[in-house]
Amino acid sequence: MNKIRAPICVVVGHVDHGKTTLLDFIRKTNITKSEAGGITQAISSTTIPIQTIRKISGKLIDQAKIDLKLPGLLFLDTPGHAAFNNLRKRGGNLADIAILVIDITEGVMPQTLESINILKQYKTPFIVAANKIDKFPGYLKQDENLLNDLNSQTERIKYDIDQRLYELVGKLSELGFNAERFDRVSDYTSQIAIIPIAGLTGHGVPELLMVLSGLAQKYLEQQLKTEVSGPGKATILEVKEEKGIGTALDIVLYDGTISVNDQIVIGGIDEPIVAKIRSMFQANKGKLEPVKQASAAIGLKISAPNLKDVISGMPLQVANNNLEEIKEQIQEEIGEVLIETDKDGIVVKADSLGSLEALTGLLKEEGIKIKKATIGNITKKDLSDAESEIEPLNKVILGFNTKVIDTHPTLKIITHNIIYRIIDDYKAWKESEIKKLEQNQLKDLVRPCKMQILSGCIFRQSNPAIVGVNIMNGLLKTNTPIMKDNGDNTSEIKSIQIEGENVSQAEQGKDAAVSIPHITVGRQIDENMILYSNIPEEDFTKLKKLKKYLNPSELQILKEIALIKRKKEPLWGI
Ligand SMILES: Nc1nc2c(ncn2[C@@H]2O[C@H](COP(=O)(O)OP(=O)(O)OP(=O)(O)O)[C@@H](O)[C@H]2O)c(=O)[nH]1
Ligand SMILES: [Mg+2]
């Protein structure tokens, strides 16, 4: 039998922007106060029955003519200091929908960006709660209805709030999202609704829940259909040692049913873990209650023997009849995330399956090749794997939330607890490496140069000839082959002196004495004659690729040289 399960709604955003406080208001609890330092440490789940949503937003839901059939909403609270990467399931985000909480007085912060990036990557629909509107100086709540209330504020406050909202709209637009205040949204499938709220007092929460449940009802119905009696499928949020229970798993069941005594398969790094459920608990008003059976979507705590090696973020499935088939399926899924190949690329490490998937997903989008992606700290083996890469730009290890156990002098190791920072740092490093490599390449090339032999500056006729020249354009380096303006090859510049000092190069505008072997002044060359660097065709092709390092006058000379060359060889350098 099919039924519609509760949508899974994840609450994300920067630390202290008010995620837990908002949920506290909705579930009428006071979790924020009991948290150490007011900071959420782990992902937690709460089911809010539809009756509660109706109690809070009923009038608005009726006005908007939303035909609510959802059984409720399953909210996941996440800690702002760590990404919510573990909320994964095969092919996407465990969450069906998300609330991105942004403290409107602070705006978009690093974890806000991180959240947006992950929502974007997994194509998770979301709404924005522009929180803490009560903090605008002079703000006085005048009306329970949010829009009426916003309208009753003084012009100054209205202006201030609008200003902040437009800043948000601008930021979201830079990130590729078209956002608007919820009452100005014309198309919920292409626009992100922003709802100004004060989670602390609950102001705007009815509007927030109305938009959220309306969206879920309208656009997610298909994906919320579940075969109630089907085998349970879940994601592991956390693995914890519990007094009296032993190792217990916090899971979110997103499909089917799970019961005590069910046989379950959990993804493992090397092989799947098989266990039998001993007991199951469901949170009710902050207390754990034992349950015998539960259906999606719901958050549960389960205990079983043999769980100590379980890693958070791993998939879990009930497998009462078809154990081997499910084991294979689950390991195949893990294999899609853990990449271990011999091909070229960089090494990627992360602390969990979810963060690894998020990181490799973003890297692939950037077209970055990955040789190996595994879970855990950076080990000697990782160092040697990265070291064995031939391509210098692949001698890199990227780590999310991982420790570096050993360092290495010739490897670039970038670790961070914000994924997009890893990617940004890596891109910046790669750019500067490419620049260094190109500049090194440039050092070995014959550079464009045009010079004139100065009259009255023939210091020695031959063996070698020594003459004074003026560098009209470009750069003259020692060992530069030279030619006349008709393309006749003459010789090369063996050494350069400026004001009596030996130098390796002379720039545009400089006068220098140069020595030229194998020629005689008066025969091949003479006073006032123009000479060019005789650039080999191969160097010319490379110079064209490295054009950005040449100045306009060097580029001009490069063109003149090509024209001279093409008089003799029409296809030279083409
Ligand atoms: N004035 C005001 N303060 C708020 C509001 N919402 C939250 N706060 C305060 O902001 C602080 C942080 O709130 P939390 O709910 O713990 O923030 P959080 O996003 O859950 O933080 P982490 O779990 O650490 O990521 C607390 O002191 C709240 O009382 C609001 O609407 N107005
Ligand atoms: Mg919190």
mmCIF file of N, CA, C and O in Angstrom, residues 125 186-190 213-224:
data_model
loop_
_atom_site.group_PDB
_atom_site.id
_atom_site.type_symbol
_atom_site.label_atom_id
_atom_site.label_comp_id
_atom_site.label_asym_id
_atom_site.label_seq_id
_atom_site.Cartn_x
_atom_site.Cartn_y
_atom_site.Cartn_z
ATOM 1 N N PRO A 125 15.266 21.705 -3.152
ATOM 2 C CA PRO A 125 14.525 22.969 -3.077
ATOM 3 C C PRO A 125 14.634 23.561 -1.669
ATOM 4 O O PRO A 125 14.697 22.814 -0.694
ATOM 5 N N SER A 186 6.235 34.771 -7.806
ATOM 6 C CA SER A 186 5.156 34.424 -8.731
ATOM 7 C C SER A 186 5.255 32.955 -9.137
ATOM 8 O O SER A 186 4.264 32.339 -9.488
ATOM 9 N N ASP A 187 6.470 32.388 -9.078
ATOM 10 C CA ASP A 187 6.630 31.011 -9.511
ATOM 11 C C ASP A 187 7.566 30.286 -8.541
ATOM 12 O O ASP A 187 8.776 30.502 -8.541
ATOM 13 N N TYR A 188 6.976 29.430 -7.708
ATOM 14 C CA TYR A 188 7.761 28.759 -6.669
ATOM 15 C C TYR A 188 8.743 27.737 -7.228
ATOM 16 O O TYR A 188 9.626 27.278 -6.533
ATOM 17 N N THR A 189 8.569 27.351 -8.513
ATOM 18 C CA THR A 189 9.504 26.359 -9.043
ATOM 19 C C THR A 189 10.803 27.008 -9.501
ATOM 20 O O THR A 189 11.821 26.354 -9.579
ATOM 21 N N SER A 190 10.752 28.315 -9.797
ATOM 22 C CA SER A 190 11.992 28.940 -10.269
ATOM 23 C C SER A 190 12.504 30.018 -9.315
ATOM 24 O O SER A 190 13.606 30.506 -9.461
ATOM 25 N N SER A 213 5.031 23.997 3.853
ATOM 26 C CA SER A 213 4.163 22.833 3.649
ATOM 27 C C SER A 213 3.432 22.926 2.315
ATOM 28 O O SER A 213 3.201 21.908 1.655
ATOM 29 N N GLY A 214 3.122 24.152 1.889
ATOM 30 C CA GLY A 214 2.491 24.339 0.581
ATOM 31 C C GLY A 214 3.397 23.841 -0.539
ATOM 32 O O GLY A 214 2.970 23.122 -1.447
ATOM 33 N N LEU A 215 4.663 24.219 -0.444
ATOM 34 C CA LEU A 215 5.642 23.789 -1.451
ATOM 35 C C LEU A 215 5.771 22.278 -1.475
ATOM 36 O O LEU A 215 5.766 21.650 -2.532
ATOM 37 N N ALA A 216 5.902 21.708 -0.266
ATOM 38 C CA ALA A 216 6.090 20.257 -0.162
ATOM 39 C C ALA A 216 4.874 19.540 -0.729
ATOM 40 O O ALA A 216 4.999 18.578 -1.497
ATOM 41 N N GLN A 217 3.680 20.021 -0.358
ATOM 42 C CA GLN A 217 2.454 19.374 -0.823
ATOM 43 C C GLN A 217 2.325 19.447 -2.338
ATOM 44 O O GLN A 217 2.006 18.471 -3.002
ATOM 45 N N LYS A 218 2.643 20.617 -2.873
ATOM 46 C CA LYS A 218 2.422 20.834 -4.299
ATOM 47 C C LYS A 218 3.471 20.157 -5.181
ATOM 48 O O LYS A 218 3.149 19.566 -6.197
ATOM 49 N N TYR A 219 4.736 20.278 -4.788
ATOM 50 C CA TYR A 219 5.792 19.842 -5.708
ATOM 51 C C TYR A 219 6.468 18.525 -5.343
ATOM 52 O O TYR A 219 7.215 17.978 -6.136
ATOM 53 N N LEU A 220 6.242 18.045 -4.123
ATOM 54 C CA LEU A 220 6.999 16.856 -3.729
ATOM 55 C C LEU A 220 6.141 15.612 -3.604
ATOM 56 O O LEU A 220 6.641 14.555 -3.274
ATOM 57 N N GLU A 221 4.840 15.728 -3.870
ATOM 58 C CA GLU A 221 3.952 14.610 -3.586
ATOM 59 C C GLU A 221 4.459 13.297 -4.180
ATOM 60 O O GLU A 221 4.494 12.266 -3.505
ATOM 61 N N GLN A 222 4.890 13.362 -5.440
ATOM 62 C CA GLN A 222 5.343 12.154 -6.119
ATOM 63 C C GLN A 222 6.498 11.488 -5.377
ATOM 64 O O GLN A 222 6.497 10.286 -5.125
ATOM 65 N N GLN A 223 7.473 12.336 -4.998
ATOM 66 C CA GLN A 223 8.664 11.763 -4.370
ATOM 67 C C GLN A 223 8.394 11.325 -2.923
ATOM 68 O O GLN A 223 9.190 10.605 -2.330
ATOM 69 N N LEU A 224 7.251 11.745 -2.377
ATOM 70 C CA LEU A 224 6.946 11.389 -0.991
ATOM 71 C C LEU A 224 6.141 10.092 -0.890
ATOM 72 O O LEU A 224 5.858 9.621 0.210
#
